[in-house]
Amino acid sequence: MSEPADGGQRPAAAEAHGQHQLVRTLGLTDVIMVGIAAMIGGAIFVLTGPAIGLAGSAVIIAFVINGIITLFTAMVYAELGSALPEAGGGYLWIREGLPRPNAFISGWMAWFAHIVAGSLYSVGFGAFAYSLLQAAGVLSSQSLLGIFPIDKLIAVASIAAFTYINVKGTSETGKTGTIVTVVQLGAIVAIIAFGLWGILNNPGWEQRFSEQLLPLGISGMVAAMGLTFIAFEGYEIIVQTGEEVKNPKRNIPRAIFISLAIVVALYCLMAFVALAATKAPDGTPAWKFIGGEDAELGISRAVNLFMPYGAFVVLAGGIVSTLAALNATTFSSARVALAMGRNYNLPHKLSEIHPVNRTPYVAAIVSGIIMAVMAYALPLNDIALAAGVIFLLLFTQVNVSVITIRRMYGNKLDYGFKTPFFPVIPVIGIILKLGLAIYLLVTQPLSWAITILWILVGFVLYRMYTFKKEVEHYAPVVTQQGAEERRGYRVLLMYSPENPDRLAKYATRIARETGGEVNVLRIITVPHQTPLSAGTAFAESARRAFQPLEEAFEKRGVPSHYLVRISHDATEAMLATIEEQKINLLIADLETLRRNKKLLTLATCDILAIAAEESDGLEMEPVREQVEADLELHAVPADEKKNMVVIYDGGPHANLVLKITSWLEHSGRFKVNLVSVSKKEEEAVEGSVAMKPDYLSQLGVDLTEVHLAASVQQSAASVFSAIDAYRPDIVVMGASIGRFSVLDSPHMLQMLKRFRCPVMIARDFGLPGVYRATSLVKRMLGR
């Protein structure tokens, strides 16, 4: 079996897709226009009025704060969009940075959210266009043949038109989007210009403007922020152009920051002129005149007071804005479907590229059909709220992913922009996005109900169909055998032809203690340019190689199961096996795991890494033989017991360390010695087993306390000295000691090499950051 792929290599998502490759035809201006169109939509005309009604003139502050909040996640998108510029955006980054099934669920949510947004824009366009035609006397009836609502038919027609444009070609899509967005910006600039002129001829506006500050207090401004925040999130659509934009390393970050700056400025200016230039005929304060009844039409009423044909311009601007946003969301929804189709998370047919136009025509047509059905038949107002929650959850996952991707690939990716103050910026982004999502849970609970329902539907689809298709493509099983009865606790061993039974003794011990089974996996890796079918020739020899292990497990009464997979990527095959077989614990050689950061990051099970014994001394073989005997279940006199040294720090892996200690100690051949680690004396882990020396002494457990130094080098030296004093025969520790990672720190790895005995390193599976967040909350609550 070939060694698993190095976790520091360029992600598989960035590889070429051959016949599924798009072409780079979009320039910087095109991408900026995509971002502006997505962010402005019709919201600048429709949402600004209600926001003014909530915050008064402080709505400008609300827009600025929203822009700043948006910037935290926009920087993350700029970083990943420049380093991994490919259709799919957030979905692909979550696939690279978070365990399964996060990737499918995020893509499933993103596709839904983009389609809902497009449906909403089309319905808005239909309503605007119908109102305009009715005002012009062209239409008098609300329905065609008394059955079909005309505004909904216009919405469906607009979706069909932009779907056709997206199928026709990316260049045509970009040009159409640029033209429509320029017209949109022209209408907005004209309104702002007339408003500024009106301000110059409206003396005393400064006092009236200041008097309108926070009419409903701070809570009103916060409500205005929540109402308008999602309008600033167009960078998600910008990154969808990653595979079709020229020089994405430079242009994607520029497009994100330029479009965000322009949009925030336009929202602020629109609100400013609406408040400062509006003088209501009946003397009503401008904020109440604009944000009172029918606040969605407030901007139209205000502009009509200081601009000739103002209501018409706002209506026309709304029409063009919704068309521009519809074009952008039609483009983005097709790219999400394309990316999911490539990875077999949706039917692979969606990844097909038009042979002439070089566009994802199947994904665009399917997305357009679903969009049209939603626009015509569903109550979009409620569903649109769910789309807002979905985007916030997607942005949260991307903020987590950028941290894990940096950890996995480091500087091996070619970045055009790197987020400053890392990882503080993405952590703040996580907190802000989750905070806003919780705000929507409190204010709009139905939005969460729809979101959860959609996620559950996606999860069922994933488990019943999508995951199977994905595994069949990336890592098909060519042979499997073993006990028909499956046990609840499952241990996975990676088969190595060079030394097939070296780790089997550990798996045997744990399986016997847990009443579980051992699964042995062998992966036949073939080059990417070679069909997977080429690996089937080795299936029979691989099956025969399992026989000695099978006999050994059977002799010890441990059920076993054997699988042979063929894959281009050994890491993907391992991840698929862990999820498919519902593995609880992966046992592997430390060197294999240390070099495979992707496996360490994305595995959805506990991991036990075994550091090999020292191999350059004469004592290696006797030590190995002793340990093999120690792992058998035989009681021995106390003076003949071997020393097991356990490092306990009360951290995220501490519980697994104690479990493994218990499993090994039950053999009756070990004396347990506990090294309790803490930062300072007063920071020892309250309530933990290491805080009960009397209890430990009754159990015959010797306790030593070690306080970590500021530097990892000094801490590693202190820990080694404490352990070495026991002359250990086996060492058990977690994947981190205090705040120092054992698997990433050169000093900690050097410490491991100094031991002349087996070292077992336990990594407890958990979502990134959850343990730290939980610990922080507990400290804040004083628990």
Coordinates of C-alpha atoms in Angstrom, one line a residue, residues 121-603:
Y121 CA -35.1 38.9 -6.6
S122 CA -37.2 37.6 -9.4
V123 CA -40.4 38.0 -7.5
G124 CA -39.3 41.6 -6.5
F125 CA -38.6 42.3 -10.2
G126 CA -42.1 40.9 -11.1
A127 CA -43.8 43.1 -8.6
F128 CA -41.8 46.2 -9.7
A129 CA -42.4 45.5 -13.4
Y130 CA -46.1 44.8 -12.9
S131 CA -46.6 48.1 -10.9
L132 CA -44.8 50.0 -13.7
L133 CA -46.9 48.4 -16.5
Q134 CA -50.0 49.0 -14.5
A135 CA -49.1 52.7 -13.8
A136 CA -48.5 53.1 -17.6
G137 CA -51.9 51.7 -18.4
V138 CA -50.5 48.7 -20.2
L139 CA -52.0 46.2 -17.8
S140 CA -55.4 46.3 -16.1
S141 CA -55.8 42.7 -14.9
Q142 CA -53.8 41.0 -12.1
S143 CA -53.9 37.6 -13.7
L144 CA -53.7 36.0 -17.1
L145 CA -56.9 34.2 -18.1
G146 CA -58.0 34.7 -14.5
I147 CA -55.6 31.9 -13.3
F148 CA -51.9 32.9 -13.6
P149 CA -50.7 35.9 -11.6
I150 CA -49.0 38.3 -14.0
D151 CA -46.3 39.4 -11.6
K152 CA -45.4 35.7 -11.0
L153 CA -45.3 35.1 -14.7
I154 CA -42.9 38.0 -15.1
A155 CA -40.7 36.6 -12.3
V156 CA -40.5 33.2 -14.0
A157 CA -39.8 34.8 -17.4
S158 CA -36.9 36.8 -15.8
I159 CA -35.4 33.6 -14.4
A160 CA -35.7 31.9 -17.8
A161 CA -34.0 34.8 -19.5
F162 CA -31.0 35.0 -17.1
T163 CA -30.7 31.2 -17.0
Y164 CA -30.4 31.3 -20.8
I165 CA -27.7 34.1 -20.5
N166 CA -25.8 32.0 -18.0
V167 CA -25.9 29.0 -20.3
K168 CA -24.9 31.0 -23.3
G169 CA -21.5 32.0 -21.8
T170 CA -19.6 33.4 -18.9
S171 CA -18.5 36.4 -20.9
E172 CA -22.1 37.2 -21.9
T173 CA -23.2 36.8 -18.3
G174 CA -20.4 39.2 -17.1
K175 CA -21.2 41.7 -19.8
T176 CA -25.0 41.6 -19.1
G177 CA -24.3 41.9 -15.3
T178 CA -21.9 44.8 -15.9
I179 CA -24.4 46.7 -18.1
V180 CA -27.3 46.1 -15.7
T181 CA -25.2 47.1 -12.6
V182 CA -24.0 50.3 -14.3
V183 CA -27.6 51.3 -15.0
Q184 CA -28.4 50.4 -11.4
L185 CA -25.5 52.6 -10.1
G186 CA -26.6 55.4 -12.4
A187 CA -30.1 55.5 -10.8
I188 CA -28.6 55.5 -7.3
V189 CA -26.0 58.2 -8.1
A190 CA -28.7 60.3 -9.7
I191 CA -30.8 60.1 -6.5
I192 CA -27.9 60.9 -4.3
A193 CA -26.9 63.9 -6.5
F194 CA -30.4 65.3 -6.4
G195 CA -30.5 64.7 -2.7
L196 CA -27.2 66.6 -2.1
W197 CA -28.6 69.5 -4.2
G198 CA -31.7 69.5 -2.2
I199 CA -29.6 69.6 1.0
L200 CA -27.8 72.7 -0.2
N201 CA -31.1 74.4 -0.7
N202 CA -32.6 73.2 2.5
P203 CA -31.1 75.4 5.3
G204 CA -31.2 74.0 8.9
W205 CA -31.0 70.4 7.8
E206 CA -28.1 69.8 10.2
Q207 CA -30.3 70.4 13.2
R208 CA -33.2 68.3 11.9
F209 CA -30.7 65.5 11.0
S210 CA -29.2 65.5 14.5
E211 CA -32.6 65.5 16.2
Q212 CA -33.5 62.3 14.4
L213 CA -30.7 60.3 16.0
L214 CA -31.9 57.1 17.7
P215 CA -35.6 57.8 18.0
L216 CA -36.1 54.3 19.4
G217 CA -32.9 54.1 21.3
I218 CA -29.9 51.7 20.9
S219 CA -32.3 48.7 20.5
G220 CA -33.7 50.4 17.3
M221 CA -30.2 50.7 15.8
V222 CA -29.5 47.0 16.6
A223 CA -32.8 46.0 15.0
A224 CA -31.8 48.0 11.9
M225 CA -28.5 46.3 11.8
G226 CA -30.2 42.9 12.0
L227 CA -32.6 43.9 9.2
T228 CA -30.0 45.0 6.7
F229 CA -26.9 42.9 7.6
I230 CA -27.4 40.1 5.1
A231 CA -27.4 42.7 2.3
F232 CA -23.7 43.2 2.7
E233 CA -22.8 39.5 2.2
G234 CA -22.2 39.5 -1.6
Y235 CA -18.6 38.3 -1.3
E236 CA -20.0 34.7 -1.2
I237 CA -21.1 35.3 -4.8
I238 CA -17.8 36.9 -5.8
V239 CA -15.8 33.8 -4.8
Q240 CA -18.0 31.7 -7.0
T241 CA -16.3 33.3 -10.0
G242 CA -12.9 31.9 -8.8
E243 CA -12.6 29.5 -11.7
E244 CA -13.7 32.0 -14.3
V245 CA -11.9 35.2 -13.3
K246 CA -8.6 36.2 -14.7
N247 CA -5.7 36.3 -12.2
P248 CA -7.9 35.3 -9.2
K249 CA -5.0 35.5 -6.8
R250 CA -5.0 39.3 -7.2
N251 CA -8.6 40.1 -8.5
I252 CA -10.7 38.2 -6.0
P253 CA -9.4 40.0 -2.9
R254 CA -9.5 43.3 -4.7
A255 CA -13.1 42.7 -5.9
I256 CA -14.3 41.8 -2.4
F257 CA -12.8 44.9 -0.7
I258 CA -13.7 47.3 -3.5
S259 CA -17.3 46.2 -3.9
L260 CA -17.8 46.2 -0.1
A261 CA -16.4 49.7 0.2
I262 CA -18.6 51.0 -2.6
V263 CA -21.8 49.4 -1.3
V264 CA -21.3 50.6 2.3
A265 CA -20.7 54.1 0.9
L266 CA -23.8 54.0 -1.3
Y267 CA -26.1 52.7 1.5
C268 CA -24.8 55.5 3.8
L269 CA -25.2 58.2 1.2
M270 CA -28.7 57.0 0.3
A271 CA -29.8 57.1 3.9
F272 CA -28.1 60.5 4.5
V273 CA -29.8 62.3 1.5
A274 CA -33.2 60.6 2.3
L275 CA -33.1 62.0 5.8
A276 CA -31.4 65.4 5.2
A277 CA -33.2 66.4 2.0
T278 CA -36.7 65.2 2.9
K279 CA -39.1 67.9 4.2
A280 CA -42.5 66.3 4.8
P281 CA -45.4 68.5 3.7
D282 CA -47.2 68.0 7.0
G283 CA -44.1 68.7 9.1
T284 CA -43.7 65.0 10.1
P285 CA -40.0 64.2 11.0
A286 CA -38.2 62.7 8.1
W287 CA -37.4 59.4 9.9
K288 CA -41.1 58.9 10.7
F289 CA -42.2 60.0 7.2
I290 CA -39.8 57.5 5.6
G291 CA -40.0 54.7 8.1
G292 CA -43.7 54.9 9.1
E293 CA -46.5 52.9 7.5
D294 CA -45.5 51.1 4.3
A295 CA -41.8 51.7 5.2
E296 CA -40.7 49.6 2.2
L297 CA -42.0 52.5 0.0
G298 CA -40.5 55.1 2.3
I299 CA -37.4 55.8 0.0
S300 CA -39.8 56.2 -2.9
R301 CA -41.9 58.8 -1.0
A302 CA -38.8 60.7 0.1
V303 CA -37.1 60.8 -3.3
N304 CA -40.3 62.0 -4.9
L305 CA -40.1 65.2 -2.7
F306 CA -36.6 66.3 -3.9
M307 CA -36.2 64.7 -7.3
P308 CA -38.4 65.1 -10.4
Y309 CA -40.1 61.8 -11.2
G310 CA -38.4 60.5 -8.1
A311 CA -40.9 57.7 -7.5
F312 CA -40.5 56.5 -11.1
V313 CA -36.6 56.6 -10.7
V314 CA -36.8 54.6 -7.5
L315 CA -39.2 52.1 -9.2
A316 CA -36.9 51.8 -12.3
G317 CA -33.9 51.5 -10.0
G318 CA -35.6 48.8 -8.0
I319 CA -36.3 46.9 -11.3
V320 CA -32.8 47.1 -12.5
S321 CA -31.3 46.3 -9.1
T322 CA -33.3 43.1 -8.8
L323 CA -32.3 42.1 -12.3
A324 CA -28.7 42.7 -11.4
A325 CA -29.0 40.6 -8.3
L326 CA -30.9 37.9 -10.1
N327 CA -28.1 37.6 -12.6
A328 CA -25.6 37.3 -9.8
T329 CA -27.5 34.6 -7.9
T330 CA -28.3 32.6 -11.0
F331 CA -24.6 32.6 -11.7
S332 CA -23.7 31.6 -8.1
S333 CA -26.3 28.9 -7.7
A334 CA -25.1 27.1 -10.8
R335 CA -21.5 27.2 -9.6
V336 CA -22.4 25.6 -6.2
A337 CA -24.4 22.9 -8.0
L338 CA -21.4 22.4 -10.4
A339 CA -18.9 21.9 -7.5
M340 CA -21.2 19.5 -5.7
G341 CA -21.8 17.5 -8.8
R342 CA -18.0 17.3 -9.4
N343 CA -17.6 15.8 -5.9
Y344 CA -20.6 13.4 -6.3
N345 CA -22.5 15.3 -3.6
L346 CA -25.2 15.9 -6.2
P347 CA -25.8 13.9 -9.4
H348 CA -22.6 14.0 -11.4
K349 CA -24.5 15.2 -14.4
L350 CA -24.6 18.7 -12.9
S351 CA -20.8 19.0 -13.4
E352 CA -21.0 18.8 -17.2
I353 CA -19.6 21.8 -19.1
H354 CA -21.1 22.9 -22.4
P355 CA -18.7 21.9 -25.2
V356 CA -19.0 25.2 -27.0
N357 CA -20.0 27.8 -24.4
R358 CA -17.8 26.3 -21.6
T359 CA -20.5 26.9 -19.0
P360 CA -22.1 24.6 -16.4
Y361 CA -25.3 24.4 -18.5
V362 CA -26.9 21.4 -16.7
A363 CA -26.4 23.0 -13.3
A364 CA -27.7 26.4 -14.5
I365 CA -30.8 24.8 -16.1
V366 CA -31.6 22.7 -13.0
S367 CA -31.0 25.6 -10.6
G368 CA -33.1 27.9 -12.8
I369 CA -36.0 25.4 -12.9
I370 CA -36.0 25.1 -9.1
M371 CA -35.8 28.8 -8.8
A372 CA -38.7 29.3 -11.1
V373 CA -40.9 26.8 -9.2
M374 CA -40.0 28.5 -5.9
A375 CA -40.7 32.0 -7.3
Y376 CA -44.1 31.0 -8.6
A377 CA -45.5 28.6 -6.0
L378 CA -43.9 29.2 -2.5
P379 CA -44.3 31.9 0.2
L380 CA -40.8 33.4 -0.2
N381 CA -41.0 35.9 2.6
D382 CA -40.7 33.2 5.2
I383 CA -38.2 31.1 3.2
A384 CA -36.0 34.2 2.6
L385 CA -35.5 34.5 6.4
A386 CA -34.2 31.0 6.4
A387 CA -31.8 31.8 3.7
G388 CA -30.4 34.5 5.9
V389 CA -29.8 32.0 8.7
I390 CA -28.2 29.6 6.3
F391 CA -25.8 32.2 5.0
L392 CA -24.8 33.0 8.6
L393 CA -24.2 29.3 9.4
L394 CA -22.2 28.9 6.1
F395 CA -20.0 31.9 7.0
T396 CA -19.4 30.5 10.5
Q397 CA -18.2 27.2 9.0
V398 CA -15.9 29.0 6.5
N399 CA -14.4 31.0 9.4
V400 CA -13.6 27.7 11.2
S401 CA -12.3 26.1 7.9
V402 CA -9.7 28.9 7.3
I403 CA -8.2 28.1 10.7
T404 CA -7.9 24.4 9.9
I405 CA -6.7 24.9 6.3
R406 CA -3.9 27.2 7.5
R407 CA -3.0 24.5 10.1
M408 CA -3.0 21.8 7.4
Y409 CA -1.3 23.5 4.5
G410 CA 0.5 26.5 6.0
N411 CA 2.5 28.4 3.4
K412 CA 2.2 25.7 0.8
L413 CA -0.8 27.5 -0.7
D414 CA -0.2 30.5 -2.9
Y415 CA -2.0 33.3 -1.2
G416 CA -2.9 36.6 -2.8
F417 CA -4.1 37.9 0.5
K418 CA -3.7 36.7 4.1
T419 CA -5.9 37.6 6.9
P420 CA -4.1 39.8 9.5
F421 CA -4.1 39.1 13.2
F422 CA -4.7 35.4 12.5
P423 CA -6.6 33.6 14.0
V424 CA -8.2 36.5 16.0
I425 CA -10.1 37.8 12.9
P426 CA -11.8 34.5 12.0
V427 CA -12.6 33.8 15.6
I428 CA -14.3 37.2 15.9
G429 CA -16.1 36.4 12.6
I430 CA -17.4 33.1 14.2
I431 CA -18.7 34.9 17.2
L432 CA -20.4 37.6 15.2
K433 CA -22.1 35.3 12.7
L434 CA -23.3 32.9 15.4
G435 CA -24.5 36.0 17.4
L436 CA -26.6 37.2 14.5
A437 CA -27.9 33.7 13.8
I438 CA -29.1 33.5 17.5
Y439 CA -30.6 37.0 17.1
L440 CA -32.7 35.6 14.2
L441 CA -33.6 32.6 16.3
V442 CA -35.1 34.9 18.9
T443 CA -36.7 37.4 16.5
Q444 CA -37.7 35.0 13.7
P445 CA -38.0 31.5 15.0
L446 CA -39.7 30.3 11.8
S447 CA -36.5 31.0 9.9
W448 CA -34.6 28.5 12.1
A449 CA -37.4 25.9 11.8
I450 CA -37.2 26.0 8.0
T451 CA -33.4 25.9 8.2
I452 CA -33.4 22.9 10.4
L453 CA -35.9 21.1 8.3
W454 CA -33.8 21.7 5.2
I455 CA -30.7 20.4 6.9
L456 CA -32.5 17.3 8.1
V457 CA -33.7 16.6 4.6
G458 CA -30.1 17.0 3.3
F459 CA -28.7 14.8 6.0
V460 CA -31.1 12.0 5.2
L461 CA -30.3 12.4 1.5
Y462 CA -26.6 12.3 2.3
R463 CA -26.8 9.1 4.4
M464 CA -29.1 7.2 2.0
Y465 CA -27.7 8.2 -1.3
T466 CA -25.0 10.9 -1.7
F467 CA -22.4 9.4 0.6
K468 CA -22.6 6.0 -1.1
K469 CA -22.1 7.6 -4.5
E470 CA -19.2 9.6 -3.3
V471 CA -17.4 6.6 -1.8
E472 CA -18.1 4.5 -4.9
H473 CA -16.3 7.1 -6.9
Y474 CA -13.4 8.0 -4.7
A475 CA -12.6 4.8 -2.8
P476 CA -14.6 1.7 -4.0
V477 CA -14.3 -1.5 -2.0
V478 CA -13.0 -4.3 -4.1
T479 CA -13.1 -7.0 -1.5
Q480 CA -14.2 -7.4 2.1
Q481 CA -14.5 -10.3 4.5
G482 CA -14.8 -11.0 8.2
A483 CA -17.4 -11.7 10.9
E484 CA -21.0 -11.2 9.9
E485 CA -21.8 -10.0 13.4
R486 CA -20.8 -6.4 13.9
R487 CA -19.9 -5.0 17.4
G488 CA -20.8 -1.6 18.7
Y489 CA -17.2 -0.4 19.4
R490 CA -15.1 -0.5 16.2
V491 CA -11.3 -0.1 16.0
L492 CA -9.6 0.6 12.7
L493 CA -6.1 -0.5 11.8
M494 CA -4.2 0.6 8.7
Y495 CA -2.6 -2.5 7.1
S496 CA 1.1 -2.2 6.4
P497 CA 2.7 -5.0 4.4
E498 CA 6.1 -4.2 5.9
N499 CA 4.9 -4.9 9.5
P500 CA 1.3 -6.0 9.5
D501 CA 1.0 -7.0 13.1
R502 CA 3.0 -4.3 14.9
L503 CA -0.1 -2.4 16.0
A504 CA -2.4 -5.4 16.1
K505 CA -1.6 -6.1 19.8
Y506 CA -2.9 -2.7 20.8
A507 CA -6.1 -3.1 18.8
T508 CA -6.6 -6.6 20.4
R509 CA -6.2 -5.2 23.9
I510 CA -8.7 -2.4 23.3
A511 CA -11.2 -4.5 21.4
R512 CA -11.2 -7.1 24.3
E513 CA -11.8 -4.4 26.9
T514 CA -14.6 -2.7 25.0
G515 CA -16.3 -5.8 23.7
G516 CA -15.6 -4.4 20.2
E517 CA -14.2 -5.5 16.9
V518 CA -11.1 -4.8 14.8
N519 CA -11.4 -3.5 11.3
V520 CA -8.3 -3.8 9.1
L521 CA -8.1 -1.5 6.0
R522 CA -5.7 -1.9 3.1
I523 CA -5.6 0.8 0.4
I524 CA -4.3 0.2 -3.1
T525 CA -3.4 3.7 -4.4
V526 CA -3.2 4.3 -8.1
P527 CA -2.0 7.5 -9.9
H528 CA -4.6 10.1 -10.7
Q529 CA -4.2 9.6 -14.4
T530 CA -4.9 5.9 -14.1
P531 CA -8.4 4.5 -13.9
L532 CA -9.3 3.0 -10.5
S533 CA -10.2 -0.3 -12.2
A534 CA -6.4 -0.8 -12.7
G535 CA -6.2 -1.6 -9.0
T536 CA -8.5 -4.6 -9.0
A537 CA -5.6 -6.8 -10.2
F538 CA -4.1 -6.5 -6.7
A539 CA -7.3 -7.3 -4.8
E540 CA -6.8 -11.1 -4.5
S541 CA -3.2 -10.8 -3.2
A542 CA -4.3 -8.1 -0.8
R543 CA -7.1 -10.4 0.5
R544 CA -4.7 -13.3 1.1
A545 CA -2.3 -11.0 3.0
F546 CA -5.0 -10.6 5.7
Q547 CA -5.0 -14.3 6.6
P548 CA -2.3 -14.3 9.3
L549 CA -3.9 -11.3 11.0
E550 CA -7.3 -13.0 10.8
E551 CA -6.0 -16.1 12.5
A552 CA -4.3 -14.0 15.2
F553 CA -7.5 -12.1 16.1
E554 CA -9.5 -15.3 16.0
K555 CA -7.1 -17.0 18.4
R556 CA -7.6 -14.2 20.9
G557 CA -11.4 -14.2 20.5
V558 CA -11.6 -10.8 18.8
P559 CA -14.0 -10.4 15.9
S560 CA -12.4 -8.8 12.8
H561 CA -13.4 -7.3 9.5
Y562 CA -11.2 -6.7 6.5
L563 CA -11.6 -4.2 3.6
V564 CA -9.5 -3.5 0.5
R565 CA -10.2 -0.2 -1.3
I566 CA -8.8 1.3 -4.4
S567 CA -8.3 5.1 -4.5
H568 CA -6.3 7.9 -6.0
D569 CA -6.1 9.5 -2.6
A570 CA -5.4 7.3 0.4
T571 CA -6.5 9.9 2.9
E572 CA -9.9 10.2 1.2
A573 CA -10.2 6.4 1.4
M574 CA -9.4 6.4 5.1
L575 CA -11.9 9.2 5.8
A576 CA -14.6 7.4 3.8
T577 CA -13.9 4.1 5.7
I578 CA -14.1 5.8 9.1
E579 CA -17.5 7.3 8.3
E580 CA -18.9 4.3 6.4
Q581 CA -17.9 1.7 9.0
K582 CA -18.8 3.9 11.9
I583 CA -15.3 3.6 13.4
N584 CA -14.8 4.7 17.0
L585 CA -11.0 4.5 17.2
L586 CA -8.3 4.7 14.6
I587 CA -4.9 3.2 15.6
A588 CA -2.0 4.1 13.4
D589 CA 1.8 4.7 13.4
L590 CA 2.8 8.2 14.7
E591 CA 4.9 9.0 11.7
T592 CA 2.1 8.2 9.3
L593 CA -0.4 10.4 11.2
R594 CA 2.1 13.2 11.9
R595 CA 2.7 13.7 8.1
N596 CA -1.0 13.5 7.3
K597 CA -2.5 16.6 8.8
K598 CA -5.6 16.3 6.7
L599 CA -6.4 12.9 8.2
L600 CA -5.8 14.2 11.7
T601 CA -8.1 17.2 11.1
L602 CA -11.0 15.6 9.3
A603 CA -11.2 12.1 10.9

